[in-house]
Coordinates of C-alpha atoms and ligand atoms in Angstrom, one line a residue:
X1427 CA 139.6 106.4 78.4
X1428 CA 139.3 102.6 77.8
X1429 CA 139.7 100.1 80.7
X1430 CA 142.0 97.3 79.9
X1431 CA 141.6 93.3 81.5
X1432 CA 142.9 94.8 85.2
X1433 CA 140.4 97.4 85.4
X1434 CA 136.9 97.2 86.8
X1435 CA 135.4 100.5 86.6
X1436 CA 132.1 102.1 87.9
X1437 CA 131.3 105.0 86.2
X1438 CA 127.5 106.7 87.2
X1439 CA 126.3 109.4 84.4
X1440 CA 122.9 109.8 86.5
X1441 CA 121.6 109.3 89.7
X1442 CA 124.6 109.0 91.8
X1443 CA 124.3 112.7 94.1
X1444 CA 120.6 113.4 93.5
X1445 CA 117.5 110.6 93.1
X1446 CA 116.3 110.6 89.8
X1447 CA 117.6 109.4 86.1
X1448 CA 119.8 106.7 86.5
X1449 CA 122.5 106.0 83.9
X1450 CA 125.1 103.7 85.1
X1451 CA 128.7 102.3 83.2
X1452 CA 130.6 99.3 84.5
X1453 CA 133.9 99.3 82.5
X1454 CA 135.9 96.0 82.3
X1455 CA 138.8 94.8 79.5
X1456 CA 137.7 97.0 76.8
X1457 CA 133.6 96.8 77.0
X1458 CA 131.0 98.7 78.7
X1459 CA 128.0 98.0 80.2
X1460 CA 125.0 100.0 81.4
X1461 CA 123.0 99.3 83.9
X1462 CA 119.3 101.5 83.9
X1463 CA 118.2 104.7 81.6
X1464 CA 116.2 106.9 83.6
X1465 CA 114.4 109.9 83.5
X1466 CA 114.2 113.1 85.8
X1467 CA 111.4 115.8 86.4
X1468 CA 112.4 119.2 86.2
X1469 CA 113.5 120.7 90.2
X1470 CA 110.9 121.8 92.8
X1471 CA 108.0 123.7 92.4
X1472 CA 107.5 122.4 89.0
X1473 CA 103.5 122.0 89.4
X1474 CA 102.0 125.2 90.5
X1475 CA 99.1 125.4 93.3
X1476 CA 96.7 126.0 90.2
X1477 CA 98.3 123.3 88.3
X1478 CA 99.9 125.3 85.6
X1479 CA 103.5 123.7 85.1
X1480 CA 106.5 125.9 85.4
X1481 CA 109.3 124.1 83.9
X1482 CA 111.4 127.9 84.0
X1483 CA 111.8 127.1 80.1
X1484 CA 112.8 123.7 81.0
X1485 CA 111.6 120.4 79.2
X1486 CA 109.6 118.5 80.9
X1487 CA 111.1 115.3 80.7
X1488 CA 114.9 114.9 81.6
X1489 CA 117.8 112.6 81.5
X1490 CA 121.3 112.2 82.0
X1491 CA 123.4 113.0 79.1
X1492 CA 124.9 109.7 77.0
X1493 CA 127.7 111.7 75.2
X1494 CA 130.7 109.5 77.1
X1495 CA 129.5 106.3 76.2
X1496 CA 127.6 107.0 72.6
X1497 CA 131.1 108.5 71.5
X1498 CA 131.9 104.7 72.3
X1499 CA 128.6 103.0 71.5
X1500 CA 131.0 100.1 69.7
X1501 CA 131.9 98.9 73.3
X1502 CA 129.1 99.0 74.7
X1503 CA 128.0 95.6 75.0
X1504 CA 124.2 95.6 76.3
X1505 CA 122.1 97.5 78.6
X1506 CA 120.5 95.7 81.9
X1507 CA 117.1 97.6 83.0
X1508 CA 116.4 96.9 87.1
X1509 CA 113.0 97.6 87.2
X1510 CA 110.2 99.9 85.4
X1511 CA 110.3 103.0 87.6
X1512 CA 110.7 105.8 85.5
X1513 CA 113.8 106.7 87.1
X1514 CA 115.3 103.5 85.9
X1515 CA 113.7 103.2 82.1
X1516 CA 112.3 106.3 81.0
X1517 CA 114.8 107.3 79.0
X1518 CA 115.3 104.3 76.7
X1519 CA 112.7 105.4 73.9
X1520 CA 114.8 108.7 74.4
X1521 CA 118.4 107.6 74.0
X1522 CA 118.3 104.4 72.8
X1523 CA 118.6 105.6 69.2
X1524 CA 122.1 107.2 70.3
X1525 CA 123.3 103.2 71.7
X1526 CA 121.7 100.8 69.4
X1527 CA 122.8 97.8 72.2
X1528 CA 120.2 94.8 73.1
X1529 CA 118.5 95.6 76.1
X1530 CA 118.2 93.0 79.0
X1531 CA 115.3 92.9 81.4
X1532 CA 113.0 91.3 82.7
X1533 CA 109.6 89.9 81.6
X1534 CA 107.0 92.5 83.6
X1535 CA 109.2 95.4 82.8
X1536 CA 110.3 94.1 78.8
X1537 CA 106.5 94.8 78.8
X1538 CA 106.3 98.1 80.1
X1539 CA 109.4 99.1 78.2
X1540 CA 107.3 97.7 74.6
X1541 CA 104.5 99.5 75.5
X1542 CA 107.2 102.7 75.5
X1543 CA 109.2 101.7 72.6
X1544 CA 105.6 101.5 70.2
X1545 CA 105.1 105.0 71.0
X1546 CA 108.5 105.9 69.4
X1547 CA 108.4 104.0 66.6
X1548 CA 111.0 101.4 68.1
X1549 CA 109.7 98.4 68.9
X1550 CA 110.8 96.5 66.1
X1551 CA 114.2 98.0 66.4
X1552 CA 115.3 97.6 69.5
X1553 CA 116.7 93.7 70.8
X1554 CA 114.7 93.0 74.1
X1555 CA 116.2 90.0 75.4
X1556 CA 114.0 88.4 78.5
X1557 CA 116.1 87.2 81.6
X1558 CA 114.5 85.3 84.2
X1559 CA 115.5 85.4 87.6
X1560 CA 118.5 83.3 88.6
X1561 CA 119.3 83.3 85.3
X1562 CA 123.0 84.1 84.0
X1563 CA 124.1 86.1 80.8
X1564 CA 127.8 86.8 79.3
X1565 CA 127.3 90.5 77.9
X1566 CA 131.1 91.7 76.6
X1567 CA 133.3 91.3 79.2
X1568 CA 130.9 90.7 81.8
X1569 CA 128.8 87.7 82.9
X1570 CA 125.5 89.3 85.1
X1571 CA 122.8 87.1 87.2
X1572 CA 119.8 88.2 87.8
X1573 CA 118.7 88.0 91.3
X1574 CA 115.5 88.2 93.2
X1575 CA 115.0 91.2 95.6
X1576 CA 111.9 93.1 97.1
X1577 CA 110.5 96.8 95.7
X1578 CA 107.7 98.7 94.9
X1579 CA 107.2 97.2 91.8
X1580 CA 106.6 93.8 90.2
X1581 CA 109.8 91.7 89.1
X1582 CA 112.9 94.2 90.0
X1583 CA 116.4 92.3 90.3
X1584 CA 119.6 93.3 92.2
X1585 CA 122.2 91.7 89.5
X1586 CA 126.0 90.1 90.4
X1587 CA 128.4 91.3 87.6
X1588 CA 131.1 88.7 87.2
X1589 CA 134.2 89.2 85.6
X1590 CA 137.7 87.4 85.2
X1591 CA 139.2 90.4 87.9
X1592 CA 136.6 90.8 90.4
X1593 CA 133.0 91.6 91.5
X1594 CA 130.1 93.7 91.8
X1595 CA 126.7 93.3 93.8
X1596 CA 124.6 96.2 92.2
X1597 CA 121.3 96.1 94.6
X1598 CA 119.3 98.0 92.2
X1599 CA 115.9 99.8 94.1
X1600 CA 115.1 97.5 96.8
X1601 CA 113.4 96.4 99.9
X1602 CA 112.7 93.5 102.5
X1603 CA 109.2 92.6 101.9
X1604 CA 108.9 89.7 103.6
X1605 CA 105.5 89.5 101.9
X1606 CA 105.3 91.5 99.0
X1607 CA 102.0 89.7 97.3
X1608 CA 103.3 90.0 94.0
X1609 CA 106.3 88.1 92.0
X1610 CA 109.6 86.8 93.5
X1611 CA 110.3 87.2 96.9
X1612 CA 113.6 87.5 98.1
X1613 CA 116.0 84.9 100.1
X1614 CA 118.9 85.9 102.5
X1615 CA 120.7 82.9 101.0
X1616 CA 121.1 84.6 98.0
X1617 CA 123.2 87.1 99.2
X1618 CA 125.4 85.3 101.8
X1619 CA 126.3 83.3 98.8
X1620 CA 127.5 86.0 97.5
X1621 CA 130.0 86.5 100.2
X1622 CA 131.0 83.0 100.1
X1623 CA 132.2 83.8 96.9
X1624 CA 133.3 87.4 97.2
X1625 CA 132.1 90.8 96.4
X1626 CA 134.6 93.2 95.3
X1627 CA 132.1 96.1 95.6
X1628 CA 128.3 96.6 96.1
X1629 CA 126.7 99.8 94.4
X1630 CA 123.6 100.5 96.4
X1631 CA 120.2 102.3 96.8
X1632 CA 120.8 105.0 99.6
X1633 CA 117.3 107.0 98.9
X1634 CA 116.0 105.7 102.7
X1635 CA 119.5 105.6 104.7
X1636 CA 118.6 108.5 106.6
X1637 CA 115.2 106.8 107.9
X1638 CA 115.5 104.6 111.3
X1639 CA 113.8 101.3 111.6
X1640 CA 112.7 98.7 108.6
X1641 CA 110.2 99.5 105.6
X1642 CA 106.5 98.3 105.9
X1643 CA 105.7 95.4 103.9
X1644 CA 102.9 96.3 101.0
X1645 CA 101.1 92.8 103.3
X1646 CA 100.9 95.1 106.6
X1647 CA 98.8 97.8 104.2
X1648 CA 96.1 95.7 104.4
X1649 CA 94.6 96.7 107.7
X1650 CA 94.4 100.5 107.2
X1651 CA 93.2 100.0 103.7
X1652 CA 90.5 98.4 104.8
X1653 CA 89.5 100.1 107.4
X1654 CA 89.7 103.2 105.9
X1655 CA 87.3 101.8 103.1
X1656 CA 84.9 100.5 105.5
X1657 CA 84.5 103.6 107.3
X1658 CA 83.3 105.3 103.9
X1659 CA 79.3 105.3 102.6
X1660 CA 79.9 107.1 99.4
X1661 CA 82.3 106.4 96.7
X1662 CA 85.7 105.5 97.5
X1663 CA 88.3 107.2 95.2
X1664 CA 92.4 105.8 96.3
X1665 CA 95.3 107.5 94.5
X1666 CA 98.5 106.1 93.9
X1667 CA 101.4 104.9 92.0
X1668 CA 100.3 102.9 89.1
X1669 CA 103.2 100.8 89.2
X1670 CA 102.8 99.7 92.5
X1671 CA 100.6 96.3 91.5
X1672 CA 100.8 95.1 95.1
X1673 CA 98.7 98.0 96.6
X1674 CA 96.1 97.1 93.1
X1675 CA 96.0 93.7 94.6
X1676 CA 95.1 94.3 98.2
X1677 CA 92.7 97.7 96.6
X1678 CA 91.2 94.3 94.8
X1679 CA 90.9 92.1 98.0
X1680 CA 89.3 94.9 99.6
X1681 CA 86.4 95.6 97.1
X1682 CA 85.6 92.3 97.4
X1683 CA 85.3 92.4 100.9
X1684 CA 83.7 95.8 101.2
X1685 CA 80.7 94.6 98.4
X1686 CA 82.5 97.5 95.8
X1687 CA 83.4 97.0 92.4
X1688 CA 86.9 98.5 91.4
X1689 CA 87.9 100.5 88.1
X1690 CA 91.1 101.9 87.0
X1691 CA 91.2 105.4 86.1
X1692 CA 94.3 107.0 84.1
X1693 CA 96.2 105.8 81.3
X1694 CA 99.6 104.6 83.5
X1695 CA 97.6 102.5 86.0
X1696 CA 95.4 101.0 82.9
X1697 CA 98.8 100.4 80.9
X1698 CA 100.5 99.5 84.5
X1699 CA 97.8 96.7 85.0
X1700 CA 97.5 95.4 81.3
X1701 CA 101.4 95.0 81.5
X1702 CA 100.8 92.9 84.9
X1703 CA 98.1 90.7 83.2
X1704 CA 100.2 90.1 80.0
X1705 CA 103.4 89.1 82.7
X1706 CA 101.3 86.6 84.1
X1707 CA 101.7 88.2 87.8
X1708 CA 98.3 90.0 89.0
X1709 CA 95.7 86.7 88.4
X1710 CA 93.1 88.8 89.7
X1711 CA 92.7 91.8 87.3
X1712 CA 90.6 90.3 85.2
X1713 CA 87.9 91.5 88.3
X1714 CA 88.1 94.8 87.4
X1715 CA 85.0 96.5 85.9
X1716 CA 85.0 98.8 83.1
X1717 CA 85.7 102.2 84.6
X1718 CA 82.8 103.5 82.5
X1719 CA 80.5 101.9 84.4
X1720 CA 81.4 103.4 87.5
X1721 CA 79.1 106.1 87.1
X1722 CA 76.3 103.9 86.9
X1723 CA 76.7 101.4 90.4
X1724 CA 75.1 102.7 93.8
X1725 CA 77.5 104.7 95.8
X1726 CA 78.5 102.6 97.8
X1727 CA 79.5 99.7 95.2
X1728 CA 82.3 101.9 93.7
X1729 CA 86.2 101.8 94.7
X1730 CA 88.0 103.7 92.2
X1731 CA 91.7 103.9 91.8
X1732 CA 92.9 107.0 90.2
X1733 CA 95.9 108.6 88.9
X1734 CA 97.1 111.9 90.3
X1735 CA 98.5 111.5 93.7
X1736 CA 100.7 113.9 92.9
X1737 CA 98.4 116.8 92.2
X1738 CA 99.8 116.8 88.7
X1739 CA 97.6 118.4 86.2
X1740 CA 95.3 116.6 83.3
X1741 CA 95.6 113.4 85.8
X1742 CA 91.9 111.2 86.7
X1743 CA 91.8 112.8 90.1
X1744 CA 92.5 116.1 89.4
X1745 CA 90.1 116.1 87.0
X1746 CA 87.6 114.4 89.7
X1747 CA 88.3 116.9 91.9
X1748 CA 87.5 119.6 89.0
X1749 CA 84.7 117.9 88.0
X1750 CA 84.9 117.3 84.7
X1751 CA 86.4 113.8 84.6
X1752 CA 83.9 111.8 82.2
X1753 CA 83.2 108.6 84.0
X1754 CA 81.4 109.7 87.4
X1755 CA 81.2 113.1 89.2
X1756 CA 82.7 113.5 93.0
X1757 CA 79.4 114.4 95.6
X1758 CA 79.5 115.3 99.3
X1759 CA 80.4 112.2 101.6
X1760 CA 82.3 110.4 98.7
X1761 CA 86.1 109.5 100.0
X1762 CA 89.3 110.1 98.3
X1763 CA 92.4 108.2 99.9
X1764 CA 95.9 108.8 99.6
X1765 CA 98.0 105.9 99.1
X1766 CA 101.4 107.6 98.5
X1767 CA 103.4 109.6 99.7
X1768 CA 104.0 113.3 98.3
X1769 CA 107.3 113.8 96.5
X1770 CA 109.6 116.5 97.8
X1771 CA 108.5 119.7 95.7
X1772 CA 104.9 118.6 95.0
X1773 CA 103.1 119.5 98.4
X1774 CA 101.6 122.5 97.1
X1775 CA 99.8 121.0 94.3
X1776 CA 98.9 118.2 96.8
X1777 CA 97.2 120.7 99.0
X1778 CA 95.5 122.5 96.7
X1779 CA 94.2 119.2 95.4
X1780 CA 93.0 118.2 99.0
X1781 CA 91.5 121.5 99.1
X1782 CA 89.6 121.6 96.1
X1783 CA 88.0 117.8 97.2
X1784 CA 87.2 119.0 101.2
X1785 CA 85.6 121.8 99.5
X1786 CA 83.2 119.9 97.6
X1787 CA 82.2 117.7 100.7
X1788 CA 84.5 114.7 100.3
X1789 CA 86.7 113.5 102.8
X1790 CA 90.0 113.4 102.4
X1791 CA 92.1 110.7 104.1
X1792 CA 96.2 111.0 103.5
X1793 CA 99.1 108.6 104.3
X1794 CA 100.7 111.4 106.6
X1795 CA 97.4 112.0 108.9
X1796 CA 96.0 107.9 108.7
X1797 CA 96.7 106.3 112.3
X1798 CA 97.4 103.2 110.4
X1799 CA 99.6 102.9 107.6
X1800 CA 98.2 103.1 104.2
X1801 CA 101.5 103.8 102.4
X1802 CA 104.8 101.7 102.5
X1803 CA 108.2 102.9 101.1
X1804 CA 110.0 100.8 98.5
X1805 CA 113.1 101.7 99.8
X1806 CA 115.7 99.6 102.4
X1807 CA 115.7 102.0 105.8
X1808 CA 118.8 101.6 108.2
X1809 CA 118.2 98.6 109.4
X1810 CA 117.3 96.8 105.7
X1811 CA 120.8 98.1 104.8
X1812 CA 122.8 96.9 107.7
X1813 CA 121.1 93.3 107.1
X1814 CA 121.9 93.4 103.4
X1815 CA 125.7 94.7 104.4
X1816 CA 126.3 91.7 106.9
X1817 CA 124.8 89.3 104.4
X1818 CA 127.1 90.6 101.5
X1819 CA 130.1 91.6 103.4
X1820 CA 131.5 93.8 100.6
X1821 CA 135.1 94.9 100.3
X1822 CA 134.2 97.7 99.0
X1823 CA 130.4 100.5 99.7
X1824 CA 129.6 102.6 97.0
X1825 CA 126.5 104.5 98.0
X1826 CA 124.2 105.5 94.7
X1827 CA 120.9 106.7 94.0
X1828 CA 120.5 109.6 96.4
X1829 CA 121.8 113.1 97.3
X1830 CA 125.0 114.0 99.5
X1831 CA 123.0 113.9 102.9
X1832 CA 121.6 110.0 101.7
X1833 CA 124.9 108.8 100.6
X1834 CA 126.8 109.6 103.2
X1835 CA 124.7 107.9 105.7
X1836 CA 124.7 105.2 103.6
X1837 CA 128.6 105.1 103.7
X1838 CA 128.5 105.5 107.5
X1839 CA 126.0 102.3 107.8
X1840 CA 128.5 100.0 105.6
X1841 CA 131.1 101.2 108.2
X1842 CA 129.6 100.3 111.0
X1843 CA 129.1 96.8 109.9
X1844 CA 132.1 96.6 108.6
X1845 CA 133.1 97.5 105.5
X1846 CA 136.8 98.7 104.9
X1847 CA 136.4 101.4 102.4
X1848 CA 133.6 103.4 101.0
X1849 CA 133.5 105.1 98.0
X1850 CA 131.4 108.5 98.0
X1851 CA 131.2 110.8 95.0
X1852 CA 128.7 111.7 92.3
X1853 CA 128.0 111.7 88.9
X1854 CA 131.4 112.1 86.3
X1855 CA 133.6 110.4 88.9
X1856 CA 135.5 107.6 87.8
X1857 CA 135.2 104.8 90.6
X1858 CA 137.9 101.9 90.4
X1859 CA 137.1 98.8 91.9
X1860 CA 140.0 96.7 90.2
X1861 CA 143.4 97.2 90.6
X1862 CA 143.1 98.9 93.2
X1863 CA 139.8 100.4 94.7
X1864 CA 139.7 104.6 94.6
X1865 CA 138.4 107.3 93.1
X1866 CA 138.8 109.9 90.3
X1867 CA 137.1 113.2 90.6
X1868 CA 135.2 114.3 87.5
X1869 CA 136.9 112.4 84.8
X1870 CA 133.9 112.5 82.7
X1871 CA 131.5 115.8 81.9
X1872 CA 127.9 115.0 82.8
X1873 CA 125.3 117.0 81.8
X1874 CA 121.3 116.3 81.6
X1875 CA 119.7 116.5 78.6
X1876 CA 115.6 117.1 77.8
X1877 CA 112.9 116.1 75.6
X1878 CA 111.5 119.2 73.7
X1879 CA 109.3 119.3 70.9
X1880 CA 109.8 115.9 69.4
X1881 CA 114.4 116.3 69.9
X1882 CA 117.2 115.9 72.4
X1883 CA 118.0 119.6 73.8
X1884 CA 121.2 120.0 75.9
X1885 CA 119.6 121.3 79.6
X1886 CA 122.6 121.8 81.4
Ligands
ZN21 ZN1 112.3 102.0 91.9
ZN22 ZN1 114.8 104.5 91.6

């Protein structure tokens, strides 16, 4: 199965009828390109209430399989990363060794991706090639700008794929912040140039499309932040994702304010943060104070932000809330803040979690019972996605990067502003954009593969 120079194919191996390890083809005259390499977490349930992990036999770690395209690595001219969410570029180290293609991305997630490849053995193997934003690269067949969007994450880029035929907006993970306090913004311009010129077919985030109304902008976290850390005498512990270096920032603006010194605790946010320092885009984190030192400062000096907002085991909360972590002990009237939001299938390990720090005194303060928001979405929500529709005025909607129940009111969105044709299906179909825009049912096998014991185990 090789497109010729009137094809323009989109062919998704992951994350197109479930949120999780992205893997994406674009086919065009002969050459393929991928866009993201992502990893998955075994199903629901995975992290027991006592924080055992039950992976039913499974791996841990999970990804989409490459067999398609590394039976065809020769083609395959490059491979774009969008961001550094896992979901997006976990599985390089993994399956990069099965592609052997230069990897494009850009400069705050070519330094998480490093940081990943070292651990592997890879680093001086695999071609990371740098793209800045607005920039343009000819990769095979196809010539890909970056462009500058909003997420939950420093420096993620929607991308226009150009070729001779036709056209594809591919949003990526995305957001309007109007403020998002770290890296590029985003401009409207950007995308109704697009429709000046014409988009054949935008591929696009659906995870939120079921939620009414507009995401919060990381700015507008501000205010609860604060006055959740103000309200607390004792030590202030907040949890959340250590990618997110826009919640660090404002964590940072509020120590300051509140007279408390702030220290990272867990590897991701300490990597997470050295990566933002060495991408030039968090100026401030050179104020953080050895989180060794924690123990030592007055109660009320510390703000700690830990890893573990999941409940997941051997994390710096968890072990806070166990009491054996080894830079400070948790004491009655010391506050632990949720900054995130629990991910479908990890409530029960949450709860337990919560329970474990109410019953050593410390009050517990989550995203779900705050009466001001201390947790904002990196996803577009109905009304993000009708904005980016009338701005790109696509020919043709392809809903990706959610389950049936997202994608399909995704689809209805783009009809109701006025998109012709929408393409719904899932991972293994075979969508054609160019000659003429439809859809092939499972042309290709999918299948997920894991990482067990140090190899690549077939999963299902
Ligand atoms: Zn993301
Ligand atoms: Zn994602």
């Amino acid at each position: 199965m090789t497109p010729d120079h009137t094809d323009l194919w989109f062919l998704p191996l992951g994350g197109t009828g479930e949120i999780g390890m992205n893997l994406n083809l674009y086919g065009h005259d002969g050459d393929w390109l991928m866009v993201d390499c992502g990893v998955t977490f075994p199903k629901p349930g995975r992290i027991s209430a006592d924080g055992s992990v039950h992976h039913r036999g499974e791996p841990p770690v999970q990804m989409a399989d490459p067999a398609f395209i590394a039976d065809r690595r020769d083609r395959l001219a490059g491979l774009i990363i969008t961001h550094a969410h896992e979901d997006h570029i976990g599985a390089v180290p993994y399956l990069w060794p099965l592609l052997q293609c230069p990897v494009y991305t850009s400069r705050f997630t070519a330094e998480i991706l490093r940081r990943k490849l070292a651990e592997f053995d890879l680093l001086h193997r695999v071609p990371i090639i740098v793209v800045d934003t607005g920039e343009r690269r000819q990769i095979g067949a196809f010539n890909v700008e970056w462009l500058a969007l909003t997420h939950s994450i420093p420096d993620p880029n929607a991308l226009m794929i150009r070729t001779g035929i036709g056209n594809i907006f591919h949003s990526g993970d995305w957001k309007l912040d109007d403020q998002p306090l770290v890296g590029h913004g985003y401009s409207p311009k950007t995308f109704t140039d697009l429709a000046e010129e014409g988009v054949d077919a935008m591929v696009c985030d659906s995870t939120n499309a079921t939620v009414a109304g507009h995401s919060i902008s990381e700015a507008a976290l501000h205010a609860g932040l604060l006055a959740a850390v103000q309200s607390a005498t004792g030590r202030v512990v907040v949890t959340c994702f250590g990618s997110n270096i826009a919640r660090l920032h404002t964590l940072g603006l509020i120590a300051r304010a509140t007279g408390r010194y702030m220290g990272l605790l867990g590897r991701s946010l300490i990597n997470m943060s050295a990566a933002a320092r060495a991408a030039g885009i968090w100026d401030s984190a050179d104020r953080l104070i050895n989180p060794g030192h924690l123990g030592y400062l007055p109660r009320h000096e510390v703000l700690a932000v830990a890893t573990g907002s999941q409940g997941e085991p051997r994390t710096a909360l968890r072990r806070l809330a166990l009491g054996n972590h080894p830079d400070f002990e948790l004491e009655a009237g010391d506050t632990v803040i949720f900054s995130a939001r629990a991910i479908p299938g990890n409530e029960e390990a949450i709860d337990a979690l919560i329970a474990r720090l109410r019953a050593l005194g410390v009050t517990v303060i989550t995203a779900e019972d705050s009466p001001v928001p201390i947790h904002a979405s990196g996803h577009p929500a109905r009304d993000e996605l009708e904005a980016m529709y009338q701005w790109v005025r696509p020919r043709v909607a392809i809903p990706v990067h959610g389950e049936a129940e997202h994608m399909d009111a995704h689809a209805e969105i783009a009809r109701r502003t006025g998109v012709g044709k929408t393409l719904v299906g899932r991972n293994g179909d075979l969508f054609m954009i160019r000659p003429v825009p439809g859809m092939r049912r499972q042309v290709v096998e999918t299948g997920r593969l894991g990482w067990d014991r140090q190899a690549l185990v077939r999963v299902d």
